[in-house]
Amino acid sequence: DTGVSQNPRHKITKRGQNVTFRCDPISEHNRLYWYRQTLGQGPEFLTYFQNEAQLEKSRLLSDRFSAERPKGSFSTLEIQRTEQGDSAMYLCASSYWARGNEKLFFGSGTQLSVL
Amino acid sequence: GQQLNQSPQSMFIQEGEDVSMNCTSSSIFNTWLWYKQEPGEGPVLLIALYKAGELTSNGRLTAQFGITRKDSFLNISASIPSDVGIYFCAGPQGGSEKLVFGKGTKLTVNP
């Protein structure tokens, strides 16, 4: 396994369109996280899953955003009716979570540009 | 929520110089993580710290968990051009199991 994989690497879309991103975590990891990063900022938490259960969602995650992890393996993040403010790098991370082992391993991200 | 404050925001150094950067919080952290991010890529984990006072090295990188548990430090010795990137500190947000990140220290190394 070569790490966390994200597709696509880049996405350009017009305002109002829907987009979907995919993340394949490291295979033995039970947790999967989505973060968003804008220029000059650190990654900001959006949501995370333990296996297929979505355990927490940030208030940053508006109703236009939805994430799924149907079989506890890969995850998708969908943004409906995109807005220019959605332009950002969307990062996926995974971990084998245990208390005292909070290490997250990130993918290369999907860079979204909304025109 | 908790904030992590990193300083300096950016550094411009000559190859071969040593680098120091730090990360502070108003709240106690039980874990400190340091990541490096290069342009167009996701953050890569460099060092993890789990105990107050802990000093951990990874090659030319050394990180310390502050004894107050409210800060952490990262040092890079004998910098080289490939050290260029943005260095982030991170830790699990109090009462939660998700990581919060600082805004990063951007490092430029002149050959």
Coordinates of N, CA and C in Angstrom, one line a residue, chain B residues 55-97:
Chain B
L55 N 12.1 14.9 23.9 CA 12.9 15.4 22.8 C 13.0 14.3 21.8
T56 N 12.6 14.5 20.5 CA 12.7 13.4 19.5 C 13.3 13.9 18.3
S57 N 14.2 13.1 17.7 CA 14.9 13.5 16.5 C 14.5 12.6 15.3
N58 N 14.5 13.2 14.1 CA 14.3 12.4 12.9 C 15.3 13.0 11.9
G59 N 16.5 12.4 11.8 CA 17.6 12.9 11.0 C 18.0 14.3 11.5
R60 N 18.0 15.3 10.6 CA 18.4 16.6 11.0 C 17.4 17.4 11.8
L61 N 16.2 16.8 12.0 CA 15.1 17.5 12.6 C 15.0 17.0 14.1
T62 N 14.8 18.0 15.0 CA 14.6 17.7 16.4 C 13.4 18.5 16.9
A63 N 12.5 17.8 17.6 CA 11.3 18.5 18.1 C 11.3 18.2 19.6
Q64 N 10.7 19.2 20.3 CA 10.5 19.1 21.7 C 9.1 19.4 22.2
F65 N 8.6 18.7 23.1 CA 7.3 18.9 23.7 C 7.6 19.7 25.0
G66 N 7.1 21.0 25.0 CA 7.3 21.9 26.1 C 6.8 21.4 27.4
I67 N 7.5 21.7 28.5 CA 7.2 21.2 29.8 C 5.9 21.7 30.3
T68 N 5.4 22.9 29.8 CA 4.1 23.4 30.2 C 3.0 22.7 29.5
R69 N 3.3 21.9 28.4 CA 2.4 21.3 27.5 C 1.6 22.2 26.7
K70 N 2.0 23.5 26.7 CA 1.4 24.5 25.9 C 2.2 24.9 24.7
D71 N 3.4 24.3 24.5 CA 4.2 24.7 23.4 C 5.1 23.5 22.9
S72 N 5.6 23.7 21.7 CA 6.4 22.7 21.1 C 7.4 23.5 20.1
F73 N 8.6 22.9 19.9 CA 9.6 23.5 19.1 C 10.1 22.5 18.1
L74 N 10.5 23.1 16.9 CA 11.1 22.2 15.9 C 12.4 22.9 15.5
N75 N 13.4 22.1 15.5 CA 14.7 22.6 15.0 C 15.2 21.8 13.8
I76 N 15.8 22.5 12.8 CA 16.4 21.8 11.7 C 17.8 22.2 11.6
S77 N 18.7 21.3 11.6 CA 20.1 21.6 11.6 C 20.7 21.5 10.2
A78 N 21.7 22.3 9.9 CA 22.4 22.3 8.6 C 21.4 22.2 7.4
S79 N 20.6 23.2 7.3 CA 19.5 23.2 6.3 C 20.0 23.0 4.9
I80 N 19.2 22.3 4.1 CA 19.5 22.1 2.7 C 18.3 22.6 1.8
P81 N 18.5 22.8 0.5 CA 17.4 23.3 -0.3 C 16.1 22.5 -0.2
S82 N 16.2 21.2 -0.1 CA 15.0 20.4 -0.1 C 14.2 20.5 1.3
D83 N 14.7 21.3 2.2 CA 14.0 21.6 3.4 C 12.9 22.6 3.2
V84 N 12.9 23.2 2.0 CA 11.9 24.3 1.7 C 10.5 23.7 1.8
G85 N 9.6 24.5 2.4 CA 8.2 24.0 2.5 C 7.6 24.8 3.6
I86 N 6.4 24.4 4.0 CA 5.6 25.0 5.1 C 5.6 23.9 6.2
Y87 N 5.9 24.3 7.4 CA 6.0 23.4 8.5 C 4.8 23.7 9.4
F88 N 4.0 22.7 9.7 CA 2.8 22.9 10.5 C 2.9 22.1 11.8
C89 N 2.5 22.7 12.9 CA 2.3 22.0 14.1 C 0.8 21.6 14.2
A90 N 0.5 20.5 14.9 CA -0.9 20.1 15.1 C -1.0 19.3 16.4
G91 N -2.2 19.3 16.9 CA -2.5 18.5 18.1 C -4.0 18.2 18.2
P92 N -4.3 17.1 18.9 CA -5.8 16.8 19.1 C -6.5 17.9 19.9
Q93 N -7.6 18.4 19.4 CA -8.3 19.5 20.0 C -8.9 18.9 21.3
G94 N -8.9 19.7 22.4 CA -9.3 19.2 23.7 C -10.7 18.6 23.6
G95 N -10.9 17.5 24.2 CA -12.2 16.8 24.3 C -12.6 16.3 23.0
S96 N -11.7 16.3 22.0 CA -12.1 15.8 20.7 C -11.0 14.9 20.2
E97 N -11.2 14.2 19.1 CA -10.2 13.3 18.5 C -9.8 13.7 17.2

